[in-house]
Amino acid sequence: MDFATLDDGLTNPIYSSITNSGDELRIAADQIISTDQKDTALVKSAILRILAESGSNIFLTSDIALINNAEKSLTLSKNVILKTNDKMEITAPKILISLDKTLVQAAGPVKGFFGTSNIAAGKLDIFKENNSANLVISFTRGVKMVYDVN
């Protein structure tokens, strides 16, 4: 998409593709607007789904996001929430998503729930390793986890 042609913006855009990792990526928003930065557009009320071939799903939302065509990335900011179908719910100030491979990165602080556990960390990475169908979820940098047995 050529962001320079957006002028006053595009309402209710929908984007869908398959990543190099073989997962389906879907993005919807209230509006996408061109910016002064080359290859970059502002996305309002972004909703993103990653449907992994393994059956794992990642669902992300934010009030604001920046999409960069040159870097093939979407950076979510302001009220960012990440949920998975295996009961993980995380908040972070910003989350970067690659649009051409399965990669989600949050430089913390990240905090939330993972199953029945509370978790806080300085960084979260979700990716595929060695062409595996499964997603790797990695919390690093000062990880604190409290497990609730109930």
C-alpha positions as a printed Julia matrix, in Angstrom:
150×3 Matrix{Float64}:
   0.0     0.0    0.0
   1.25    3.48  -0.85
   0.65    5.49   2.32
   1.18    8.81   0.51
  -2.14    8.3   -1.3
  -4.14    8.0    1.92
  -4.69   11.78   2.24
  -7.45   11.98   4.87
  -7.17    8.3    5.71
  -8.81    5.01   4.96
 -11.7     3.94   7.21
 -12.06    0.34   8.43
  -9.08   -1.14   6.57
  -8.5    -4.9    6.63
  -5.21   -6.64   5.82
  -4.55  -10.36   5.6
  -1.45  -12.31   4.58
   0.63  -15.4    5.25
   4.01  -14.87   6.93
   7.23  -16.5    5.73
   6.8   -18.73   8.8
   3.5   -20.08   7.38
   1.13  -18.37   9.81
  -1.88  -16.23   8.9
  -1.77  -12.57   9.89
  -4.93  -10.45  10.01
  -5.1    -6.73  10.82
  -8.2    -4.58  11.16
  -8.53   -0.99  12.34
 -10.88    1.94  12.62
  -8.66    4.1   10.42
  -5.23    4.32   8.79
  -3.73    7.74   8.08
  -0.55    8.82   6.26
   2.22   10.46   8.27
   5.13   12.77   7.47
   7.49    9.78   7.71
   8.18    7.87   4.51
   6.67    4.35   4.38
   4.88    4.9    7.73
   1.18    5.26   8.54
  -0.76    5.8   11.75
  -3.31    3.13  12.63
  -6.19    3.93  14.99
  -7.76    1.17  17.11
  -5.64   -1.68  15.76
  -6.7    -5.32  16.1
  -4.25   -8.0   15.03
  -4.59  -11.79  14.96
  -1.83  -14.28  14.3
  -3.25  -17.71  13.51
  -0.34  -20.13  13.86
  -0.32  -23.34  11.86
   0.13  -25.21  15.17
  -3.33  -24.02  16.28
  -2.01  -21.38  18.67
  -3.6   -17.97  18.24
  -2.3   -14.57  19.3
  -4.72  -11.67  19.59
  -3.42   -8.1   20.04
  -5.19   -4.76  20.41
  -4.09   -1.17  20.89
  -5.49    2.32  20.59
  -2.63    3.49  18.33
  -0.12    1.73  16.07
   2.44    2.64  13.43
   2.81    0.47  10.35
   6.11    0.68   8.48
   6.18   -0.79   4.95
   9.96   -0.56   4.58
  10.62   -2.43   7.83
   7.57   -4.7    7.39
   6.51   -4.03  10.96
   3.6    -2.9   13.06
   4.32   -1.21  16.4
   1.4    -1.16  18.81
   1.29    1.5   21.51
  -1.22    2.95  23.99
  -3.36    0.43  25.87
  -1.64   -2.6   24.34
  -3.07   -6.0   25.23
  -1.82   -9.4   24.04
  -3.91  -12.54  24.56
  -3.4   -16.13  23.48
  -5.79  -19.06  23.29
  -3.73  -20.85  25.98
  -4.77  -18.32  28.65
  -1.99  -15.76  28.49
  -2.95  -12.09  28.86
  -0.16   -9.51  28.87
   0.05   -5.72  28.81
   3.07   -3.73  27.64
   3.78   -0.11  26.69
   4.74   -1.15  23.14
   4.72   -4.35  21.13
   6.48   -4.8   17.78
   5.07   -7.31  15.29
   6.87   -8.41  12.15
   4.58   -8.56   9.13
   6.71  -11.0    7.12
   7.62  -13.6    9.77
   6.13  -14.8   13.03
   7.76  -12.49  15.57
   6.22  -10.52  18.43
   8.5    -8.49  20.73
   7.67   -6.4   23.79
  10.45   -4.5   25.51
   8.95   -4.16  28.96
   7.82   -3.82  31.35
   5.39   -6.6   30.49
   2.96   -7.93  33.06
  -0.12  -10.06  33.24
  -1.28  -13.64  33.54
   0.02  -16.87  32.07
  -2.41  -19.65  32.91
  -2.94  -19.45  36.67
   0.29  -17.52  37.24
   0.99  -13.82  37.55
   4.03  -12.79  35.53
   6.16   -9.67  35.14
   9.28   -9.32  32.99
  11.47   -6.83  31.21
  10.99   -8.45  27.8
   8.7   -10.83  25.92
   9.51  -12.58  22.65
   7.16  -14.87  20.71
   8.66  -16.55  17.66
   9.19  -19.78  15.76
  12.47  -21.61  16.13
  14.16  -23.71  13.42
  11.09  -23.83  11.13
   9.04  -25.54  13.83
   5.24  -25.23  13.68
   5.16  -24.4   17.41
   5.52  -20.95  18.91
   8.21  -20.18  21.49
   7.14  -17.79  24.27
  10.15  -16.33  26.08
  10.06  -14.0   29.09
  13.46  -12.49  30.0
  15.05   -9.65  31.99
  14.01   -9.73  35.64
  11.24  -12.31  35.35
   8.94  -12.6   38.36
   6.31  -15.31  38.36
   3.84  -16.19  41.1
   2.07  -19.51  40.58
  -1.47  -19.87  41.92
  -2.41  -23.5   42.6
  -6.16  -22.78  42.7
